[in-house]
Amino acid sequence: MLTLYRIALYFALPVVVIRLLYRTSRNKQYLTKISQRFGFNLLLPEVKNNPAKEDAYSDGIWIHAVSVGEVNAAVPLVKNLLASFPGKAITITTMTPTGSDRVRKVFGESVQHCYLPYDYPGAVKRFLNAVRPQLAMVMETEIWPNLINECHSRQIPMIYTNVRLSSRSHKGYLRFKKLFAPTLKKVSRFAVQAKADAERLINIGANADTVEVTGSIKFEMTLPASVTEAAQSVRRDLGWERPVWVAGSTHEGEESQVIDAYLKARKEIENLLLVLVPRHPERFSAVFKLAVGYGCETVLRSQSNTGIPQDTEIYVADTMGELTLLIAAGDVAFIGGSLVSIGGHNVLEACAAGVAVIFGPHMFNFQEISDLVLAKGAGIQVMDSDELCEVIVKLLNDPVIRDQYGSEGRELIEANKGALEKICAMVDRCGLI
């Protein structure tokens, strides 16, 4: 099956290139380091041209985090590894420019970043020859057969962390179990978020003795004092006296539902401000035009560094890496990807900020977490735009209930910490020196 997979990959190469060009047309940042997508020019110039630094990256730790969400989840793990293994260089790979930007913003020069190549045998070999990790760690569920097989053949331990496997993904992998079963058996350890994830992973071929339920590393968060202070500054710019609703990580087809709910809610909540934070930067302009098309007074965050006009109705955040900051500056938060069938996004940032959180019916990528949030009374699930409006009005009209949801969210975060400690124990068992 592996041979057939490789043949299929090469036949798919024109599609891969066309898809990359399409992404480039929507986001020019995809042109940056495009050669890395195929395993070339992986090391930074200051590392490549300095033998001492290049040697430092040998026998280091490599962590793969697809995009912004995975990078954010990896933050406590990376900080722990930097502190625990000061002599080990850490390389973080992503697949998106936004993920790359987030790595640089959070870690600066303390780690090396490059893009993970596509899963072609030659590209994978060039990648591992350049980075030469002693340990490989993958955030969540990115199963690349050639990469896993090459790590196994080089005796590089591989740990999959924060693994979640939705029912939909499970069914997809089952169709190709003959390919994935032998591949998964070559992974050293799996740290999965919930029992259901463990059962599905074992069902598609992972060895049961390599799978451990650790919980989600996304609970390992504490809102820094610097973010709290910055949020106060943002709120001052937005207006202390105005009720502020933040709608974050929204997708195409979702912003229109959010704006519909906003227009209805505004009839009952005087001076309501909607802060819209689209998930993907290539959609910033389209979302701005959509809001303007509704006849709303709309302002871009990038063009309003010191406050916004009082008549602003919709504030479009066309900046990266500020979602937690903006949520902390708001009164209530809606997390997108959930009114449309995307599968939802992480609601725990709102919980950590002590902000009442709302999400839609499509949370299959975060089912365990959303169930916990609902059971704890830290958030509210709505079915459509009308219900979203009702809940927004209810929460903004009742600060006592709103604060109760926020307090329960903070307690939920504290009660579910512990995944990081278990994952670090897995790393220790790999015998890094």
Coordinates of C-alpha atoms in Angstrom, one line a residue:
M1 CA 0.0 0.0 0.0
L2 CA 2.9 2.4 0.7
T3 CA 4.2 1.9 -2.8
L4 CA 0.7 2.7 -4.2
Y5 CA 0.5 5.8 -2.0
R6 CA 3.8 7.0 -3.3
I7 CA 2.8 6.5 -6.9
A8 CA -0.5 8.3 -6.2
L9 CA 1.5 11.2 -4.7
Y10 CA 3.6 11.7 -7.8
F11 CA 0.5 11.6 -10.1
A12 CA -1.0 14.2 -7.8
L13 CA 2.0 16.5 -8.1
P14 CA 0.3 18.8 -10.7
V15 CA -2.7 19.2 -8.4
V16 CA -0.4 20.0 -5.5
V17 CA 1.4 22.7 -7.5
I18 CA -1.9 24.2 -8.7
R19 CA -3.3 24.3 -5.2
L20 CA -0.1 26.0 -4.0
L21 CA -0.4 28.6 -6.8
Y22 CA -4.0 29.2 -5.9
R23 CA -3.1 29.8 -2.3
T24 CA -0.4 32.1 -3.4
S25 CA -2.9 34.1 -5.5
R26 CA -4.9 34.7 -2.3
N27 CA -2.0 35.2 0.1
K28 CA 1.3 36.3 -1.3
Q29 CA 3.1 35.0 1.8
Y30 CA 2.9 31.5 0.3
L31 CA 5.6 32.6 -2.1
T32 CA 8.0 32.9 0.8
K33 CA 10.4 30.0 1.1
I34 CA 8.4 28.0 -1.4
S35 CA 11.4 25.8 -2.0
Q36 CA 11.0 24.5 1.5
R37 CA 7.7 22.8 0.5
F38 CA 9.9 20.4 -1.5
G39 CA 12.7 20.0 1.0
F40 CA 15.2 22.6 -0.1
N41 CA 16.8 25.6 1.7
L42 CA 15.5 24.5 5.0
L43 CA 18.0 26.0 7.4
L44 CA 18.1 29.7 8.1
P45 CA 21.1 31.5 6.5
E46 CA 22.6 32.3 9.8
V47 CA 22.5 28.6 10.8
K48 CA 23.5 27.2 7.4
N49 CA 26.5 29.4 7.1
N50 CA 27.7 28.9 10.6
P51 CA 29.1 25.3 11.3
A52 CA 28.8 25.8 15.1
K53 CA 25.1 26.7 14.9
E54 CA 24.4 24.0 12.3
D55 CA 26.0 21.4 14.6
A56 CA 23.8 22.7 17.5
Y57 CA 20.7 21.7 15.5
S58 CA 21.9 18.2 15.2
D59 CA 20.2 15.9 17.7
G60 CA 17.7 18.6 18.6
I61 CA 13.9 18.4 18.9
W62 CA 11.6 19.0 16.0
I63 CA 7.9 19.9 16.6
H64 CA 5.4 20.2 13.8
A65 CA 2.4 22.5 14.3
V66 CA 0.2 22.9 11.2
S67 CA -1.0 26.5 11.7
V68 CA -1.9 29.1 14.3
G69 CA -4.1 27.0 16.4
E70 CA -1.6 24.2 16.7
V71 CA 1.3 26.7 17.4
N72 CA -0.8 28.3 20.2
A73 CA -1.4 24.8 21.7
A74 CA 2.3 24.0 21.5
V75 CA 3.4 27.1 23.4
P76 CA 3.5 25.6 26.9
L77 CA 5.2 22.5 25.5
V78 CA 7.9 24.4 23.7
K79 CA 8.6 26.6 26.7
N80 CA 8.9 23.6 28.9
L81 CA 11.3 21.9 26.4
L82 CA 13.4 25.1 26.1
A83 CA 13.8 25.2 29.9
S84 CA 14.3 21.4 30.3
F85 CA 16.8 20.9 27.5
P86 CA 18.8 24.2 27.2
G87 CA 21.4 22.4 25.1
K88 CA 18.9 21.2 22.6
A89 CA 18.0 23.3 19.6
I90 CA 14.3 23.3 18.7
T91 CA 12.9 23.4 15.2
I92 CA 9.2 24.2 14.6
T93 CA 7.6 23.5 11.3
T94 CA 4.3 24.8 10.1
M95 CA 2.3 24.5 6.8
T96 CA 0.9 28.0 6.7
P97 CA 2.4 31.5 6.7
T98 CA 0.1 32.5 9.5
G99 CA 1.6 29.7 11.6
S100 CA 5.1 30.8 10.7
D101 CA 4.3 34.4 11.8
R102 CA 2.9 33.1 15.1
V103 CA 6.1 31.1 15.7
R104 CA 8.2 34.2 15.2
K105 CA 6.0 36.4 17.3
V106 CA 5.9 34.0 20.3
F107 CA 9.4 32.5 20.2
G108 CA 11.5 35.0 18.3
E109 CA 15.0 33.6 17.7
S110 CA 14.8 31.0 20.4
V111 CA 13.7 28.4 17.9
Q112 CA 14.3 27.7 14.2
H113 CA 11.3 27.7 11.8
C114 CA 10.9 26.2 8.4
Y115 CA 7.9 24.8 6.4
L116 CA 7.3 21.1 6.6
P117 CA 7.8 19.7 3.0
Y118 CA 5.0 17.8 1.3
D119 CA 5.1 14.0 1.9
Y120 CA 7.3 13.0 -1.1
P121 CA 10.1 10.6 -0.2
G122 CA 12.9 12.8 -1.5
A123 CA 11.6 15.9 0.2
V124 CA 11.2 14.1 3.5
K125 CA 14.8 12.8 3.3
R126 CA 16.1 16.2 2.5
F127 CA 14.2 17.6 5.4
L128 CA 15.5 15.1 7.9
N129 CA 19.0 15.4 6.6
A130 CA 18.9 19.2 7.2
V131 CA 17.2 19.2 10.6
R132 CA 18.6 16.0 11.9
P133 CA 16.3 15.7 15.0
Q134 CA 16.8 13.4 17.9
L135 CA 13.1 13.5 18.7
A136 CA 10.1 14.3 16.5
M137 CA 6.8 15.6 17.9
V138 CA 3.6 16.3 15.9
M139 CA 0.8 18.4 17.3
E140 CA -2.6 16.8 16.8
T141 CA -3.3 14.4 13.9
E142 CA -1.1 14.9 10.8
I143 CA -0.5 11.4 9.5
W144 CA 2.1 11.4 6.7
P145 CA 3.2 7.9 5.8
N146 CA 6.5 8.7 4.1
L147 CA 7.6 11.0 7.0
I148 CA 6.7 8.4 9.7
N149 CA 8.4 5.6 7.8
E150 CA 11.6 7.6 7.3
C151 CA 11.7 8.6 11.0
H152 CA 11.2 5.0 11.9
S153 CA 14.0 3.8 9.6
R154 CA 16.4 6.4 11.1
Q155 CA 15.3 5.4 14.6
I156 CA 14.0 8.8 15.4
P157 CA 11.3 8.5 18.2
M158 CA 8.1 10.1 17.2
I159 CA 5.4 11.4 19.6
Y160 CA 2.0 12.5 18.5
T161 CA 0.7 15.0 21.0
N162 CA -2.8 16.5 21.7
V163 CA -4.3 14.0 19.3
R164 CA -8.0 14.3 18.5
L165 CA -9.7 12.1 15.9
S166 CA -13.2 13.1 15.0
S167 CA -15.8 10.5 13.9
R168 CA -15.6 12.0 10.4
S169 CA -11.8 11.7 10.2
H170 CA -12.0 8.2 11.7
K171 CA -14.3 7.0 8.9
G172 CA -11.9 8.6 6.3
Y173 CA -8.9 6.8 7.7
L174 CA -10.7 3.5 7.9
R175 CA -11.1 3.5 4.1
F176 CA -7.3 3.3 3.9
K177 CA -6.6 1.2 6.9
K178 CA -4.2 -1.0 5.0
L179 CA -2.0 2.0 4.5
F180 CA -2.4 3.7 7.9
A181 CA -2.3 0.6 10.2
P182 CA 1.3 -0.3 9.5
T183 CA 2.3 3.3 9.5
L184 CA 0.8 4.1 12.9
K185 CA 2.5 1.1 14.4
K186 CA 5.8 2.9 13.7
V187 CA 4.9 5.9 15.9
S188 CA 6.5 5.7 19.4
R189 CA 3.7 7.3 21.5
F190 CA 0.3 8.9 21.1
A191 CA -0.9 11.4 23.7
V192 CA -4.6 11.7 22.9
Q193 CA -7.2 14.1 24.3
A194 CA -10.0 11.7 25.2
K195 CA -11.0 8.1 25.5
A196 CA -13.0 8.3 22.2
D197 CA -9.9 9.5 20.4
A198 CA -7.9 6.6 21.8
E199 CA -10.5 4.1 20.7
R200 CA -10.7 5.5 17.1
L201 CA -6.9 5.6 16.8
I202 CA -6.5 2.0 17.9
N203 CA -9.3 1.0 15.5
I204 CA -7.3 2.4 12.5
G205 CA -4.2 0.5 13.5
A206 CA -2.2 2.1 16.3
N207 CA -0.8 -0.2 18.9
A208 CA -2.9 0.0 22.1
D209 CA 0.2 0.1 24.4
T210 CA 1.4 3.3 22.6
V211 CA -1.8 5.2 23.2
E212 CA -2.3 7.2 26.4
V213 CA -5.2 9.5 27.3
T214 CA -3.5 12.7 28.6
G215 CA -6.2 15.3 28.1
S216 CA -5.8 18.4 26.0
I217 CA -2.7 20.5 26.2
K218 CA -4.9 23.4 25.2
F219 CA -6.0 23.6 28.9
E220 CA -2.3 24.5 29.8
M221 CA -2.9 28.2 29.5
T222 CA -2.7 31.2 31.8
L223 CA -3.5 34.6 30.5
P224 CA -0.3 36.6 31.1
A225 CA -0.6 39.9 32.9
S226 CA 0.8 41.6 29.8
V227 CA -2.2 40.4 27.8
T228 CA -4.6 41.6 30.5
E229 CA -3.0 45.0 30.5
A230 CA -3.0 45.2 26.7
A231 CA -6.7 44.2 26.7
Q232 CA -7.5 47.1 29.0
S233 CA -5.8 49.4 26.6
V234 CA -7.8 48.0 23.6
R235 CA -11.0 48.3 25.6
R236 CA -10.3 51.9 26.3
D237 CA -9.9 52.5 22.5
L238 CA -13.1 50.7 21.8
G239 CA -15.0 52.5 24.5
W240 CA -15.5 51.6 28.1
E241 CA -19.2 52.5 28.0
R242 CA -20.0 50.4 25.0
P243 CA -21.1 46.7 25.1
V244 CA -18.5 44.8 23.0
W245 CA -19.2 41.5 21.3
V246 CA -16.2 39.7 19.8
A247 CA -16.8 37.1 17.0
G248 CA -13.6 35.3 16.4
S249 CA -12.2 32.8 13.9
T250 CA -15.1 33.3 11.6
H251 CA -15.4 31.7 8.1
E252 CA -17.0 32.4 4.8
G253 CA -20.8 32.1 5.1
E254 CA -20.6 32.7 8.8
E255 CA -19.9 36.4 9.0
S256 CA -23.3 37.1 7.3
Q257 CA -25.0 35.1 10.0
V258 CA -23.1 37.0 12.7
I259 CA -23.9 40.4 11.1
D260 CA -27.6 39.4 10.8
A261 CA -27.6 38.6 14.5
Y262 CA -25.8 41.8 15.3
L263 CA -28.3 44.0 13.5
K264 CA -31.2 42.4 15.4
A265 CA -29.4 42.6 18.7
R266 CA -28.5 46.3 18.1
K267 CA -32.2 47.1 18.2
E268 CA -32.2 46.0 21.9
I269 CA -28.6 46.7 23.0
E270 CA -27.9 50.4 22.5
N271 CA -24.5 51.3 21.0
L272 CA -23.5 47.6 20.6
L273 CA -20.1 47.2 18.9
L274 CA -19.3 44.0 16.9
V275 CA -15.6 43.0 16.7
L276 CA -15.2 40.6 13.7
V277 CA -12.0 38.5 13.6
P278 CA -11.9 36.4 10.4
R279 CA -10.0 33.1 10.7
H280 CA -7.9 33.6 7.5
P281 CA -6.0 36.8 6.5
E282 CA -6.8 36.5 2.8
R283 CA -10.5 37.1 3.7
F284 CA -9.9 40.4 5.7
S285 CA -10.8 42.5 2.7
A286 CA -13.9 40.5 1.7
V287 CA -15.2 40.6 5.3
F288 CA -14.7 44.4 5.4
K289 CA -16.6 44.8 2.1
L290 CA -19.4 42.5 3.4
A291 CA -19.9 44.6 6.6
V292 CA -19.9 47.8 4.5
G293 CA -22.4 46.2 2.2
Y294 CA -24.8 45.8 5.1
G295 CA -24.7 49.6 5.5
C296 CA -22.8 49.4 8.8
E297 CA -20.1 51.9 9.8
T298 CA -17.1 49.7 9.6
V299 CA -13.5 50.3 10.6
L300 CA -10.3 48.2 10.1
R301 CA -8.1 47.6 13.1
S302 CA -5.0 48.2 11.0
Q303 CA -6.2 51.8 10.4
S304 CA -7.2 52.7 13.9
N305 CA -4.3 52.5 16.3
T306 CA -5.7 55.1 18.7
G307 CA -9.4 54.6 19.2
I308 CA -12.4 54.4 16.8
P309 CA -15.2 56.8 16.0
Q310 CA -18.2 56.6 18.3
D311 CA -20.5 55.7 15.4
T312 CA -18.5 52.6 14.5
E313 CA -20.7 49.6 14.4
I314 CA -18.4 46.8 13.1
Y315 CA -14.7 46.7 13.9
V316 CA -12.8 44.2 11.6
A317 CA -9.6 42.9 13.1
D318 CA -7.3 42.6 10.0
T319 CA -4.3 41.7 12.2
M320 CA -2.8 38.4 13.1
G321 CA -2.2 36.8 16.5
E322 CA -4.5 39.1 18.5
L323 CA -7.6 37.0 19.0
T324 CA -7.0 36.3 22.7
L325 CA -6.2 40.0 23.2
L326 CA -9.5 41.1 21.6
I327 CA -11.6 38.4 23.3
A328 CA -10.1 39.6 26.7
A329 CA -11.2 43.2 25.7
G330 CA -14.8 42.1 25.0
D331 CA -17.9 41.4 27.1
V332 CA -19.0 38.2 25.2
A333 CA -17.3 36.1 22.6
F334 CA -18.6 33.9 19.8
I335 CA -16.1 31.4 18.4
G336 CA -16.6 30.6 14.7
G337 CA -16.2 27.7 12.4
S338 CA -19.3 26.5 14.3
L339 CA -22.3 28.1 12.5
V340 CA -20.9 26.5 9.3
S341 CA -19.8 22.9 9.0
I342 CA -16.1 23.6 9.7
G343 CA -15.9 21.7 13.0
G344 CA -15.4 24.6 15.3
H345 CA -12.3 26.2 16.9
N346 CA -10.8 26.4 20.3
V347 CA -13.1 28.0 22.8
L348 CA -10.7 27.8 25.7
E349 CA -9.0 31.1 25.1
A350 CA -12.3 32.8 25.9
C351 CA -12.6 30.6 29.0
A352 CA -9.1 31.5 30.2
A353 CA -9.9 35.2 29.7
G354 CA -13.0 34.8 31.9
V355 CA -15.3 35.8 29.0
A356 CA -18.7 34.2 28.4
V357 CA -18.3 32.1 25.2
I358 CA -20.8 31.1 22.6
F359 CA -20.5 28.6 19.7
G360 CA -22.7 27.0 17.1
P361 CA -23.8 23.5 16.4
H362 CA -20.8 22.3 14.4
M363 CA -18.2 21.5 17.0
F364 CA -17.1 18.0 15.9
N365 CA -13.4 18.9 15.9
F366 CA -13.7 20.0 19.5
Q367 CA -16.4 17.8 20.7
E368 CA -14.8 16.8 24.0
I369 CA -13.9 20.3 24.9
S370 CA -17.3 21.8 23.9
D371 CA -19.1 19.1 25.9
L372 CA -16.9 20.0 29.0
V373 CA -17.6 23.7 28.5
L374 CA -21.4 23.1 28.3
A375 CA -21.4 20.7 31.3
K376 CA -19.5 23.2 33.4
G377 CA -21.8 26.0 32.5
A378 CA -18.9 28.0 31.0
G379 CA -20.5 28.5 27.6
I380 CA -23.6 28.4 25.5
Q381 CA -24.3 26.5 22.2
V382 CA -26.7 28.0 19.7
M383 CA -28.2 26.5 16.6
D384 CA -28.5 29.4 14.3
S385 CA -28.3 33.2 13.9
D386 CA -31.6 33.8 15.7
E387 CA -30.5 32.0 18.8
L388 CA -27.1 33.7 18.6
C389 CA -28.9 37.1 18.8
E390 CA -31.1 35.9 21.7
V391 CA -28.1 34.8 23.7
I392 CA -26.1 37.9 23.0
V393 CA -29.0 40.1 24.2
K394 CA -29.5 38.0 27.3
L395 CA -25.8 38.1 28.3
L396 CA -25.3 41.7 27.6
N397 CA -28.4 42.7 29.6
D398 CA -27.4 40.6 32.6
P399 CA -23.8 41.2 33.9
V400 CA -24.3 38.7 36.8
I401 CA -25.0 35.8 34.5
R402 CA -22.3 36.9 32.1
D403 CA -19.7 37.0 34.9
Q404 CA -20.8 33.6 36.1
Y405 CA -20.1 32.0 32.8
G406 CA -16.7 33.7 32.8
S407 CA -15.9 32.4 36.3
E408 CA -16.9 28.9 35.4
G409 CA -14.6 29.1 32.3
R410 CA -11.6 30.0 34.4
E411 CA -12.4 27.2 36.8
L412 CA -12.7 24.7 33.9
I413 CA -9.2 25.6 32.7
E414 CA -7.6 25.1 36.1
A415 CA -9.5 21.8 36.7
N416 CA -8.3 20.2 33.5
K417 CA -4.6 21.0 33.5
G418 CA -2.2 18.1 33.6
A419 CA -1.7 17.1 29.9
L420 CA 1.6 18.9 29.7
E421 CA 3.1 17.0 32.6
K422 CA 2.1 13.6 31.0
I423 CA 3.5 14.6 27.6
C424 CA 6.8 15.7 29.2
A425 CA 7.0 12.4 30.9
M426 CA 6.8 10.7 27.5
V427 CA 9.7 12.9 26.3
D428 CA 11.7 11.9 29.3
R429 CA 11.2 8.3 28.5
C430 CA 12.8 8.9 25.1
G431 CA 16.1 9.4 26.9
L432 CA 17.2 12.8 25.6
I433 CA 20.5 14.1 27.0

